[in-house]
Amino acid sequence: MKSRSVHLAAGRGLEAGRLWQRGYYDHIVRSENDFLRIWTYIDNNPLRWELDRYYTER
């Protein structure tokens, strides 16, 4: 998907290098198990913030 969108943008004269965020990770959800795994990660992620090495109590 990324390469196709960059190619289309370049064909329209747009600066394709700024189209995607550097280090961006995308994933196509292919099954219900994929969806549930990703949903659980997103749902639990805020709960894990205090465990992150960049977390500072304010």
mmCIF file of N, CA and C in Angstrom:
data_model
loop_
_atom_site.group_PDB
_atom_site.id
_atom_site.type_symbol
_atom_site.label_atom_id
_atom_site.label_comp_id
_atom_site.label_asym_id
_atom_site.label_seq_id
_atom_site.Cartn_x
_atom_site.Cartn_y
_atom_site.Cartn_z
ATOM 1 N N MET A 1 0.821 -1.188 0.000
ATOM 2 C CA MET A 1 0.000 0.000 0.000
ATOM 3 C C MET A 1 0.871 1.261 0.000
ATOM 4 N N LYS A 2 1.924 1.255 0.814
ATOM 5 C CA LYS A 2 2.775 2.450 0.882
ATOM 6 C C LYS A 2 3.403 2.750 -0.466
ATOM 7 N N SER A 3 3.969 1.725 -1.089
ATOM 8 C CA SER A 3 4.661 1.978 -2.353
ATOM 9 C C SER A 3 3.686 2.463 -3.422
ATOM 10 N N ARG A 4 2.495 1.909 -3.423
ATOM 11 C CA ARG A 4 1.486 2.318 -4.419
ATOM 12 C C ARG A 4 1.058 3.773 -4.206
ATOM 13 N N SER A 5 0.810 4.147 -2.962
ATOM 14 C CA SER A 5 0.375 5.519 -2.687
ATOM 15 C C SER A 5 1.491 6.518 -2.984
ATOM 16 N N VAL A 6 2.735 6.160 -2.690
ATOM 17 C CA VAL A 6 3.868 7.039 -3.005
ATOM 18 C C VAL A 6 3.999 7.194 -4.516
ATOM 19 N N HIS A 7 3.834 6.091 -5.226
ATOM 20 C CA HIS A 7 3.921 6.139 -6.694
ATOM 21 C C HIS A 7 2.816 7.031 -7.278
ATOM 22 N N LEU A 8 1.606 6.891 -6.801
ATOM 23 C CA LEU A 8 0.497 7.717 -7.283
ATOM 24 C C LEU A 8 0.715 9.197 -6.955
ATOM 25 N N ALA A 9 1.213 9.474 -5.756
ATOM 26 C CA ALA A 9 1.464 10.856 -5.352
ATOM 27 C C ALA A 9 2.546 11.478 -6.229
ATOM 28 N N ALA A 10 3.610 10.742 -6.480
ATOM 29 C CA ALA A 10 4.699 11.250 -7.322
ATOM 30 C C ALA A 10 4.204 11.510 -8.740
ATOM 31 N N GLY A 11 3.318 10.655 -9.227
ATOM 32 C CA GLY A 11 2.752 10.831 -10.563
ATOM 33 C C GLY A 11 1.890 12.077 -10.680
ATOM 34 N N ARG A 12 1.431 12.585 -9.541
ATOM 35 C CA ARG A 12 0.616 13.806 -9.522
ATOM 36 C C ARG A 12 1.441 15.027 -9.129
ATOM 37 N N GLY A 13 2.756 14.830 -9.057
ATOM 38 C CA GLY A 13 3.630 15.955 -8.772
ATOM 39 C C GLY A 13 3.744 16.302 -7.289
ATOM 40 N N LEU A 14 3.274 15.433 -6.415
ATOM 41 C CA LEU A 14 3.358 15.684 -4.977
ATOM 42 C C LEU A 14 4.681 15.163 -4.430
ATOM 43 N N GLU A 15 5.131 15.752 -3.342
ATOM 44 C CA GLU A 15 6.376 15.314 -2.725
ATOM 45 C C GLU A 15 6.093 14.030 -1.944
ATOM 46 N N ALA A 16 6.420 12.918 -2.539
ATOM 47 C CA ALA A 16 6.058 11.623 -1.976
ATOM 48 C C ALA A 16 6.826 11.298 -0.700
ATOM 49 N N GLY A 17 7.990 11.883 -0.502
ATOM 50 C CA GLY A 17 8.796 11.596 0.679
ATOM 51 C C GLY A 17 8.131 12.000 1.980
ATOM 52 N N ARG A 18 7.183 12.897 1.938
ATOM 53 C CA ARG A 18 6.506 13.355 3.151
ATOM 54 C C ARG A 18 5.136 12.703 3.347
ATOM 55 N N LEU A 19 4.858 11.719 2.558
ATOM 56 C CA LEU A 19 3.544 11.091 2.592
ATOM 57 C C LEU A 19 3.360 10.177 3.804
ATOM 58 N N TRP A 20 4.403 9.490 4.196
ATOM 59 C CA TRP A 20 4.330 8.544 5.304
ATOM 60 C C TRP A 20 5.257 8.969 6.436
ATOM 61 N N GLN A 21 4.816 8.752 7.649
ATOM 62 C CA GLN A 21 5.609 9.036 8.838
ATOM 63 C C GLN A 21 6.767 8.041 8.909
ATOM 64 N N ARG A 22 7.957 8.521 9.212
ATOM 65 C CA ARG A 22 9.128 7.651 9.322
ATOM 66 C C ARG A 22 8.922 6.665 10.475
ATOM 67 N N GLY A 23 9.276 5.427 10.239
ATOM 68 C CA GLY A 23 9.151 4.408 11.254
ATOM 69 C C GLY A 23 7.722 3.925 11.466
ATOM 70 N N TYR A 24 6.817 4.350 10.622
ATOM 71 C CA TYR A 24 5.411 3.960 10.737
ATOM 72 C C TYR A 24 5.272 2.476 10.432
ATOM 73 N N TYR A 25 4.523 1.782 11.234
ATOM 74 C CA TYR A 25 4.286 0.353 11.031
ATOM 75 C C TYR A 25 2.808 0.149 10.715
ATOM 76 N N ASP A 26 2.530 -0.463 9.595
ATOM 77 C CA ASP A 26 1.140 -0.741 9.260
ATOM 78 C C ASP A 26 0.927 -2.245 9.207
ATOM 79 N N HIS A 27 -0.291 -2.633 9.385
ATOM 80 C CA HIS A 27 -0.626 -4.054 9.390
ATOM 81 C C HIS A 27 -2.046 -4.211 8.857
ATOM 82 N N ILE A 28 -2.217 -5.099 7.928
ATOM 83 C CA ILE A 28 -3.545 -5.378 7.399
ATOM 84 C C ILE A 28 -4.190 -6.440 8.284
ATOM 85 N N VAL A 29 -5.367 -6.141 8.792
ATOM 86 C CA VAL A 29 -6.093 -7.080 9.647
ATOM 87 C C VAL A 29 -6.718 -8.131 8.728
ATOM 88 N N ARG A 30 -6.261 -9.363 8.876
ATOM 89 C CA ARG A 30 -6.687 -10.424 7.964
ATOM 90 C C ARG A 30 -7.669 -11.417 8.567
ATOM 91 N N SER A 31 -7.833 -11.383 9.866
ATOM 92 C CA SER A 31 -8.723 -12.360 10.482
ATOM 93 C C SER A 31 -9.307 -11.793 11.778
ATOM 94 N N GLU A 32 -10.273 -12.491 12.309
ATOM 95 C CA GLU A 32 -10.863 -12.069 13.577
ATOM 96 C C GLU A 32 -9.826 -12.163 14.698
ATOM 97 N N ASN A 33 -8.977 -13.185 14.654
ATOM 98 C CA ASN A 33 -7.916 -13.306 15.665
ATOM 99 C C ASN A 33 -6.964 -12.114 15.613
ATOM 100 N N ASP A 34 -6.592 -11.694 14.403
ATOM 101 C CA ASP A 34 -5.761 -10.494 14.220
ATOM 102 C C ASP A 34 -6.432 -9.286 14.861
ATOM 103 N N PHE A 35 -7.706 -9.111 14.541
ATOM 104 C CA PHE A 35 -8.469 -7.980 15.065
ATOM 105 C C PHE A 35 -8.495 -7.988 16.589
ATOM 106 N N LEU A 36 -8.783 -9.136 17.180
ATOM 107 C CA LEU A 36 -8.871 -9.232 18.637
ATOM 108 C C LEU A 36 -7.519 -8.975 19.312
ATOM 109 N N ARG A 37 -6.449 -9.479 18.717
ATOM 110 C CA ARG A 37 -5.107 -9.253 19.263
ATOM 111 C C ARG A 37 -4.765 -7.760 19.244
ATOM 112 N N ILE A 38 -5.048 -7.099 18.132
ATOM 113 C CA ILE A 38 -4.766 -5.665 18.002
ATOM 114 C C ILE A 38 -5.672 -4.862 18.932
ATOM 115 N N TRP A 39 -6.940 -5.241 19.009
ATOM 116 C CA TRP A 39 -7.889 -4.557 19.898
ATOM 117 C C TRP A 39 -7.417 -4.645 21.352
ATOM 118 N N THR A 40 -6.990 -5.819 21.760
ATOM 119 C CA THR A 40 -6.514 -6.019 23.132
ATOM 120 C C THR A 40 -5.283 -5.170 23.405
ATOM 121 N N TYR A 41 -4.360 -5.117 22.447
ATOM 122 C CA TYR A 41 -3.163 -4.285 22.601
ATOM 123 C C TYR A 41 -3.550 -2.818 22.795
ATOM 124 N N ILE A 42 -4.424 -2.319 21.944
ATOM 125 C CA ILE A 42 -4.836 -0.909 22.026
ATOM 126 C C ILE A 42 -5.575 -0.643 23.336
ATOM 127 N N ASP A 43 -6.440 -1.552 23.717
ATOM 128 C CA ASP A 43 -7.229 -1.390 24.934
ATOM 129 C C ASP A 43 -6.361 -1.402 26.192
ATOM 130 N N ASN A 44 -5.324 -2.233 26.211
ATOM 131 C CA ASN A 44 -4.464 -2.360 27.393
ATOM 132 C C ASN A 44 -3.271 -1.410 27.401
ATOM 133 N N ASN A 45 -2.948 -0.827 26.278
ATOM 134 C CA ASN A 45 -1.749 -0.003 26.181
ATOM 135 C C ASN A 45 -1.709 1.145 27.200
ATOM 136 N N PRO A 46 -2.783 1.915 27.408
ATOM 137 C CA PRO A 46 -2.720 2.996 28.402
ATOM 138 C C PRO A 46 -2.445 2.479 29.819
ATOM 139 N N LEU A 47 -2.860 1.265 30.104
ATOM 140 C CA LEU A 47 -2.635 0.700 31.424
ATOM 141 C C LEU A 47 -1.167 0.382 31.669
ATOM 142 N N ARG A 48 -0.415 0.221 30.599
ATOM 143 C CA ARG A 48 1.000 -0.129 30.700
ATOM 144 C C ARG A 48 1.924 1.092 30.695
ATOM 145 N N TRP A 49 1.375 2.286 30.584
ATOM 146 C CA TRP A 49 2.175 3.501 30.464
ATOM 147 C C TRP A 49 3.135 3.677 31.633
ATOM 148 N N GLU A 50 2.695 3.373 32.831
ATOM 149 C CA GLU A 50 3.558 3.546 33.991
ATOM 150 C C GLU A 50 4.762 2.599 33.968
ATOM 151 N N LEU A 51 4.695 1.534 33.187
ATOM 152 C CA LEU A 51 5.809 0.596 33.072
ATOM 153 C C LEU A 51 6.836 1.036 32.034
ATOM 154 N N ASP A 52 6.489 2.028 31.239
ATOM 155 C CA ASP A 52 7.373 2.500 30.171
ATOM 156 C C ASP A 52 8.575 3.238 30.748
ATOM 157 N N ARG A 53 9.733 3.053 30.130
ATOM 158 C CA ARG A 53 10.950 3.698 30.656
ATOM 159 C C ARG A 53 10.915 5.213 30.538
ATOM 160 N N TYR A 54 10.044 5.753 29.691
ATOM 161 C CA TYR A 54 9.951 7.203 29.527
ATOM 162 C C TYR A 54 8.889 7.831 30.441
ATOM 163 N N TYR A 55 8.191 7.010 31.179
ATOM 164 C CA TYR A 55 7.151 7.505 32.077
ATOM 165 C C TYR A 55 7.769 8.261 33.254
ATOM 166 N N THR A 56 7.220 9.435 33.517
ATOM 167 C CA THR A 56 7.611 10.175 34.710
ATOM 168 C C THR A 56 6.339 10.615 35.411
ATOM 169 N N GLU A 57 6.293 10.412 36.700
ATOM 170 C CA GLU A 57 5.119 10.814 37.470
ATOM 171 C C GLU A 57 5.062 12.318 37.563
ATOM 172 N N ARG A 58 3.922 12.873 37.325
ATOM 173 C CA ARG A 58 3.786 14.337 37.350
ATOM 174 C C ARG A 58 2.991 14.793 38.513
#
